[in-house]
Amino acid sequence: MFDLKACYHANLQQHLELFQQMEAYLPQAEELANACFDALNKGGKIVFFGNGGSAADSQHLAAEFVVRFKKERRALASIALTTDTSILTANANDYSFDSVFSRQVEALVKEQDVVIGLTTSGTSKNINLALEAANELGAYTVALTGRDGGAVKDIAKLPIIIKNDITARIQEAHMFIGHWLCEAIDELVTQND
């Protein structure tokens, strides 16, 4: 019979073990925060995208920038490329699902933007093609990824690779970095305004 308590404790233990290693990602997180702050100061925006749970995380983080995180402050330019079902389905039908994000990057991204792809495997073709498209436009590209980084580690200017093989744990680490980023930007923006 399935043991609910044992499952809960096993998941909690995995989470705690991973989060004991999160200090190692601070230099990359600081680079990400500085890039986002610089982009926003130059009139740029923060662009997020991912598949599945990472799509939901992208939307969550974009909302924190546009609305607010903790502090009252001005709205910050951010968008998730996962939200427009007409664009997503038209592109998937007329072209391919592989280009659902790169087509939007081509239309919406400017050189002063930060473009963040979330992919736990690093092998999602649509994420990788979008980051390549953003590189061609001169934007600052970031990959929040996991496992060994996959192909995306060689595409993004800043790959943040959560060294873990469990999708749920990787996503938890991505959201920790994402929430920290939101708080850091809140502070930087309110001090600078």
PDB file of C-alpha atoms in Angstrom:
ATOM      1  CA  MET A   1       0.000   0.000   0.000  1.00  0.00           C
ATOM      2  CA  PHE A   2       1.222   3.487  -0.896  1.00  0.00           C
ATOM      3  CA  ASP A   3       2.707   5.301   2.091  1.00  0.00           C
ATOM      4  CA  LEU A   4       1.701   8.978   1.912  1.00  0.00           C
ATOM      5  CA  LYS A   5       3.932   9.994   4.792  1.00  0.00           C
ATOM      6  CA  ALA A   6       7.020   8.273   3.366  1.00  0.00           C
ATOM      7  CA  CYS A   7       6.426   9.887  -0.027  1.00  0.00           C
ATOM      8  CA  TYR A   8       6.061  13.311   1.595  1.00  0.00           C
ATOM      9  CA  HIS A   9       9.283  12.882   3.586  1.00  0.00           C
ATOM     10  CA  ALA A  10      11.199  11.591   0.545  1.00  0.00           C
ATOM     11  CA  ASN A  11      10.174  14.616  -1.517  1.00  0.00           C
ATOM     12  CA  LEU A  12      10.987  16.985   1.325  1.00  0.00           C
ATOM     13  CA  GLN A  13      14.411  15.376   1.748  1.00  0.00           C
ATOM     14  CA  GLN A  14      15.144  15.760  -1.986  1.00  0.00           C
ATOM     15  CA  HIS A  15      14.110  19.417  -1.807  1.00  0.00           C
ATOM     16  CA  LEU A  16      16.244  20.122   1.251  1.00  0.00           C
ATOM     17  CA  GLU A  17      19.297  18.411  -0.243  1.00  0.00           C
ATOM     18  CA  LEU A  18      19.013  20.497  -3.410  1.00  0.00           C
ATOM     19  CA  PHE A  19      18.421  23.752  -1.551  1.00  0.00           C
ATOM     20  CA  GLN A  20      21.531  23.209   0.562  1.00  0.00           C
ATOM     21  CA  GLN A  21      23.413  23.640  -2.751  1.00  0.00           C
ATOM     22  CA  MET A  22      21.606  26.813  -3.905  1.00  0.00           C
ATOM     23  CA  GLU A  23      24.321  29.110  -2.542  1.00  0.00           C
ATOM     24  CA  ALA A  24      26.484  28.000  -5.479  1.00  0.00           C
ATOM     25  CA  TYR A  25      24.111  29.762  -7.911  1.00  0.00           C
ATOM     26  CA  LEU A  26      24.436  33.199  -6.287  1.00  0.00           C
ATOM     27  CA  PRO A  27      27.028  34.598  -8.763  1.00  0.00           C
ATOM     28  CA  GLN A  28      24.816  33.629 -11.714  1.00  0.00           C
ATOM     29  CA  ALA A  29      21.710  34.965  -9.965  1.00  0.00           C
ATOM     30  CA  GLU A  30      23.481  38.288  -9.363  1.00  0.00           C
ATOM     31  CA  GLU A  31      24.469  38.455 -13.036  1.00  0.00           C
ATOM     32  CA  LEU A  32      20.831  37.796 -13.972  1.00  0.00           C
ATOM     33  CA  ALA A  33      19.545  40.527 -11.635  1.00  0.00           C
ATOM     34  CA  ASN A  34      22.055  43.055 -12.947  1.00  0.00           C
ATOM     35  CA  ALA A  35      21.153  42.223 -16.558  1.00  0.00           C
ATOM     36  CA  CYS A  36      17.424  42.613 -15.845  1.00  0.00           C
ATOM     37  CA  PHE A  37      17.894  45.888 -13.973  1.00  0.00           C
ATOM     38  CA  ASP A  38      20.084  47.232 -16.771  1.00  0.00           C
ATOM     39  CA  ALA A  39      17.550  46.185 -19.414  1.00  0.00           C
ATOM     40  CA  LEU A  40      14.667  47.842 -17.586  1.00  0.00           C
ATOM     41  CA  ASN A  41      16.693  51.048 -17.151  1.00  0.00           C
ATOM     42  CA  LYS A  42      17.388  51.120 -20.894  1.00  0.00           C
ATOM     43  CA  GLY A  43      13.709  50.784 -21.778  1.00  0.00           C
ATOM     44  CA  GLY A  44      13.919  47.052 -22.377  1.00  0.00           C
ATOM     45  CA  LYS A  45      11.735  44.253 -21.108  1.00  0.00           C
ATOM     46  CA  ILE A  46      12.081  40.823 -19.541  1.00  0.00           C
ATOM     47  CA  VAL A  47      10.722  38.023 -21.749  1.00  0.00           C
ATOM     48  CA  PHE A  48       9.930  34.583 -20.303  1.00  0.00           C
ATOM     49  CA  PHE A  49       8.868  31.303 -21.929  1.00  0.00           C
ATOM     50  CA  GLY A  50       8.785  27.574 -21.236  1.00  0.00           C
ATOM     51  CA  ASN A  51       6.720  24.426 -21.749  1.00  0.00           C
ATOM     52  CA  GLY A  52       4.249  22.828 -19.340  1.00  0.00           C
ATOM     53  CA  GLY A  53       5.065  23.712 -15.746  1.00  0.00           C
ATOM     54  CA  SER A  54       7.780  26.043 -17.004  1.00  0.00           C
ATOM     55  CA  ALA A  55       5.137  27.859 -19.066  1.00  0.00           C
ATOM     56  CA  ALA A  56       3.141  28.429 -15.893  1.00  0.00           C
ATOM     57  CA  ASP A  57       6.293  29.598 -14.081  1.00  0.00           C
ATOM     58  CA  SER A  58       7.016  32.017 -16.958  1.00  0.00           C
ATOM     59  CA  GLN A  59       3.564  33.545 -16.660  1.00  0.00           C
ATOM     60  CA  HIS A  60       3.898  33.754 -12.877  1.00  0.00           C
ATOM     61  CA  LEU A  61       7.209  35.619 -13.054  1.00  0.00           C
ATOM     62  CA  ALA A  62       6.089  38.012 -15.802  1.00  0.00           C
ATOM     63  CA  ALA A  63       3.047  38.875 -13.668  1.00  0.00           C
ATOM     64  CA  GLU A  64       5.261  39.659 -10.668  1.00  0.00           C
ATOM     65  CA  PHE A  65       7.220  42.158 -12.772  1.00  0.00           C
ATOM     66  CA  VAL A  66       4.208  43.857 -14.360  1.00  0.00           C
ATOM     67  CA  VAL A  67       1.984  43.998 -11.257  1.00  0.00           C
ATOM     68  CA  ARG A  68       4.301  43.867  -8.227  1.00  0.00           C
ATOM     69  CA  PHE A  69       6.105  41.436  -5.986  1.00  0.00           C
ATOM     70  CA  LYS A  70       6.427  42.854  -2.454  1.00  0.00           C
ATOM     71  CA  LYS A  71       6.893  46.594  -2.861  1.00  0.00           C
ATOM     72  CA  GLU A  72       4.697  49.249  -4.334  1.00  0.00           C
ATOM     73  CA  ARG A  73       6.547  50.419  -7.414  1.00  0.00           C
ATOM     74  CA  ARG A  74       6.001  51.291 -11.043  1.00  0.00           C
ATOM     75  CA  ALA A  75       4.983  48.528 -13.461  1.00  0.00           C
ATOM     76  CA  LEU A  76       7.972  46.816 -15.059  1.00  0.00           C
ATOM     77  CA  ALA A  77       7.982  45.673 -18.683  1.00  0.00           C
ATOM     78  CA  SER A  78       7.735  41.902 -18.863  1.00  0.00           C
ATOM     79  CA  ILE A  79       5.873  39.363 -20.952  1.00  0.00           C
ATOM     80  CA  ALA A  80       5.418  35.597 -21.087  1.00  0.00           C
ATOM     81  CA  LEU A  81       5.335  34.202 -24.622  1.00  0.00           C
ATOM     82  CA  THR A  82       3.175  31.326 -23.412  1.00  0.00           C
ATOM     83  CA  THR A  83      -0.112  33.193 -23.021  1.00  0.00           C
ATOM     84  CA  ASP A  84      -1.467  34.002 -26.487  1.00  0.00           C
ATOM     85  CA  THR A  85      -3.301  30.877 -27.609  1.00  0.00           C
ATOM     86  CA  SER A  86      -4.062  32.342 -31.030  1.00  0.00           C
ATOM     87  CA  ILE A  87      -0.369  32.894 -31.771  1.00  0.00           C
ATOM     88  CA  LEU A  88       0.665  29.543 -30.287  1.00  0.00           C
ATOM     89  CA  THR A  89      -1.940  27.503 -32.164  1.00  0.00           C
ATOM     90  CA  ALA A  90      -1.613  29.396 -35.459  1.00  0.00           C
ATOM     91  CA  ASN A  91       2.164  28.950 -35.436  1.00  0.00           C
ATOM     92  CA  ALA A  92       1.952  25.286 -34.436  1.00  0.00           C
ATOM     93  CA  ASN A  93      -0.612  24.660 -37.195  1.00  0.00           C
ATOM     94  CA  ASP A  94       0.917  26.775 -39.976  1.00  0.00           C
ATOM     95  CA  TYR A  95       4.591  26.103 -39.237  1.00  0.00           C
ATOM     96  CA  SER A  96       5.603  23.890 -36.323  1.00  0.00           C
ATOM     97  CA  PHE A  97       5.529  23.782 -32.535  1.00  0.00           C
ATOM     98  CA  ASP A  98       9.306  24.114 -32.674  1.00  0.00           C
ATOM     99  CA  SER A  99       8.970  27.772 -33.691  1.00  0.00           C
ATOM    100  CA  VAL A 100       6.114  28.911 -31.403  1.00  0.00           C
ATOM    101  CA  PHE A 101       8.526  31.015 -29.334  1.00  0.00           C
ATOM    102  CA  SER A 102      11.176  31.954 -31.908  1.00  0.00           C
ATOM    103  CA  ARG A 103       8.523  33.521 -34.138  1.00  0.00           C
ATOM    104  CA  GLN A 104       7.363  35.671 -31.218  1.00  0.00           C
ATOM    105  CA  VAL A 105      10.963  36.559 -30.349  1.00  0.00           C
ATOM    106  CA  GLU A 106      11.462  37.689 -33.937  1.00  0.00           C
ATOM    107  CA  ALA A 107       8.382  39.931 -33.671  1.00  0.00           C
ATOM    108  CA  LEU A 108       8.724  41.296 -30.141  1.00  0.00           C
ATOM    109  CA  VAL A 109      12.305  41.190 -28.840  1.00  0.00           C
ATOM    110  CA  LYS A 110      14.722  44.107 -29.076  1.00  0.00           C
ATOM    111  CA  GLU A 111      18.446  44.302 -28.395  1.00  0.00           C
ATOM    112  CA  GLN A 112      17.961  45.858 -24.951  1.00  0.00           C
ATOM    113  CA  ASP A 113      15.766  42.975 -23.692  1.00  0.00           C
ATOM    114  CA  VAL A 114      16.568  40.027 -21.439  1.00  0.00           C
ATOM    115  CA  VAL A 115      15.136  36.784 -22.800  1.00  0.00           C
ATOM    116  CA  ILE A 116      14.740  33.909 -20.314  1.00  0.00           C
ATOM    117  CA  GLY A 117      13.932  30.374 -21.434  1.00  0.00           C
ATOM    118  CA  LEU A 118      12.929  27.824 -18.814  1.00  0.00           C
ATOM    119  CA  THR A 119      13.650  24.204 -19.724  1.00  0.00           C
ATOM    120  CA  THR A 120      14.348  21.545 -17.135  1.00  0.00           C
ATOM    121  CA  SER A 121      16.089  19.298 -19.687  1.00  0.00           C
ATOM    122  CA  GLY A 122      17.855  21.901 -21.809  1.00  0.00           C
ATOM    123  CA  THR A 123      16.777  19.964 -24.894  1.00  0.00           C
ATOM    124  CA  SER A 124      13.435  21.610 -25.743  1.00  0.00           C
ATOM    125  CA  LYS A 125      13.793  22.565 -29.397  1.00  0.00           C
ATOM    126  CA  ASN A 126      11.317  25.446 -29.197  1.00  0.00           C
ATOM    127  CA  ILE A 127      13.198  26.993 -26.255  1.00  0.00           C
ATOM    128  CA  ASN A 128      16.589  26.575 -27.902  1.00  0.00           C
ATOM    129  CA  LEU A 129      15.431  28.044 -31.234  1.00  0.00           C
ATOM    130  CA  ALA A 130      13.922  31.050 -29.438  1.00  0.00           C
ATOM    131  CA  LEU A 131      17.138  31.723 -27.537  1.00  0.00           C
ATOM    132  CA  GLU A 132      19.104  31.432 -30.792  1.00  0.00           C
ATOM    133  CA  ALA A 133      16.719  33.958 -32.381  1.00  0.00           C
ATOM    134  CA  ALA A 134      17.182  36.307 -29.413  1.00  0.00           C
ATOM    135  CA  ASN A 135      20.975  35.983 -29.709  1.00  0.00           C
ATOM    136  CA  GLU A 136      20.725  37.009 -33.362  1.00  0.00           C
ATOM    137  CA  LEU A 137      18.836  40.138 -32.286  1.00  0.00           C
ATOM    138  CA  GLY A 138      21.533  40.996 -29.737  1.00  0.00           C
ATOM    139  CA  ALA A 139      19.357  40.428 -26.654  1.00  0.00           C
ATOM    140  CA  TYR A 140      20.818  39.057 -23.412  1.00  0.00           C
ATOM    141  CA  THR A 141      19.792  35.390 -23.246  1.00  0.00           C
ATOM    142  CA  VAL A 142      19.355  33.291 -20.125  1.00  0.00           C
ATOM    143  CA  ALA A 143      18.474  29.628 -19.681  1.00  0.00           C
ATOM    144  CA  LEU A 144      17.075  28.324 -16.423  1.00  0.00           C
ATOM    145  CA  THR A 145      17.701  24.644 -16.929  1.00  0.00           C
ATOM    146  CA  GLY A 146      18.645  21.447 -15.132  1.00  0.00           C
ATOM    147  CA  ARG A 147      20.298  18.046 -15.366  1.00  0.00           C
ATOM    148  CA  ASP A 148      23.523  18.536 -17.404  1.00  0.00           C
ATOM    149  CA  GLY A 149      22.237  21.664 -19.176  1.00  0.00           C
ATOM    150  CA  GLY A 150      21.518  19.947 -22.483  1.00  0.00           C
ATOM    151  CA  ALA A 151      22.079  21.872 -25.714  1.00  0.00           C
ATOM    152  CA  VAL A 152      20.788  25.121 -24.202  1.00  0.00           C
ATOM    153  CA  LYS A 153      23.920  25.548 -22.085  1.00  0.00           C
ATOM    154  CA  ASP A 154      25.818  26.352 -25.298  1.00  0.00           C
ATOM    155  CA  ILE A 155      23.131  28.719 -26.606  1.00  0.00           C
ATOM    156  CA  ALA A 156      22.257  31.024 -23.701  1.00  0.00           C
ATOM    157  CA  LYS A 157      24.714  33.742 -22.730  1.00  0.00           C
ATOM    158  CA  LEU A 158      23.919  32.893 -19.092  1.00  0.00           C
ATOM    159  CA  PRO A 159      22.983  29.256 -18.500  1.00  0.00           C
ATOM    160  CA  ILE A 160      21.896  28.570 -14.910  1.00  0.00           C
ATOM    161  CA  ILE A 161      22.020  24.788 -14.635  1.00  0.00           C
ATOM    162  CA  ILE A 162      20.365  23.216 -11.597  1.00  0.00           C
ATOM    163  CA  LYS A 163      22.401  20.051 -11.148  1.00  0.00           C
ATOM    164  CA  ASN A 164      19.555  17.657 -10.460  1.00  0.00           C
ATOM    165  CA  ASP A 165      17.659  15.010 -12.433  1.00  0.00           C
ATOM    166  CA  ILE A 166      14.213  15.419 -10.852  1.00  0.00           C
ATOM    167  CA  THR A 167      11.962  17.767 -12.821  1.00  0.00           C
ATOM    168  CA  ALA A 168       9.951  18.917  -9.804  1.00  0.00           C
ATOM    169  CA  ARG A 169      13.077  19.776  -7.827  1.00  0.00           C
ATOM    170  CA  ILE A 170      14.580  21.663 -10.799  1.00  0.00           C
ATOM    171  CA  GLN A 171      11.373  23.685 -11.137  1.00  0.00           C
ATOM    172  CA  GLU A 172      11.383  24.460  -7.409  1.00  0.00           C
ATOM    173  CA  ALA A 173      14.922  25.807  -7.750  1.00  0.00           C
ATOM    174  CA  HIS A 174      13.935  27.850 -10.805  1.00  0.00           C
ATOM    175  CA  MET A 175      11.090  29.434  -8.860  1.00  0.00           C
ATOM    176  CA  PHE A 176      13.374  30.195  -5.935  1.00  0.00           C
ATOM    177  CA  ILE A 177      15.712  32.057  -8.284  1.00  0.00           C
ATOM    178  CA  GLY A 178      12.710  33.689  -9.975  1.00  0.00           C
ATOM    179  CA  HIS A 179      11.184  34.905  -6.709  1.00  0.00           C
ATOM    180  CA  TRP A 180      14.573  36.126  -5.499  1.00  0.00           C
ATOM    181  CA  LEU A 181      14.972  37.985  -8.813  1.00  0.00           C
ATOM    182  CA  CYS A 182      11.586  39.658  -8.352  1.00  0.00           C
ATOM    183  CA  GLU A 183      12.528  40.837  -4.857  1.00  0.00           C
ATOM    184  CA  ALA A 184      15.959  42.009  -5.973  1.00  0.00           C
ATOM    185  CA  ILE A 185      14.489  44.003  -8.857  1.00  0.00           C
ATOM    186  CA  ASP A 186      11.827  45.473  -6.529  1.00  0.00           C
ATOM    187  CA  GLU A 187      14.596  46.782  -4.289  1.00  0.00           C
ATOM    188  CA  LEU A 188      16.853  48.013  -7.079  1.00  0.00           C
ATOM    189  CA  VAL A 189      14.033  49.807  -8.885  1.00  0.00           C
ATOM    190  CA  THR A 190      12.583  51.505  -5.795  1.00  0.00           C
ATOM    191  CA  GLN A 191      16.040  52.682  -4.677  1.00  0.00           C
ATOM    192  CA  ASN A 192      16.725  54.088  -8.139  1.00  0.00           C
ATOM    193  CA  ASP A 193      13.370  55.829  -8.789  1.00  0.00           C
TER     194      ASP A 193
END
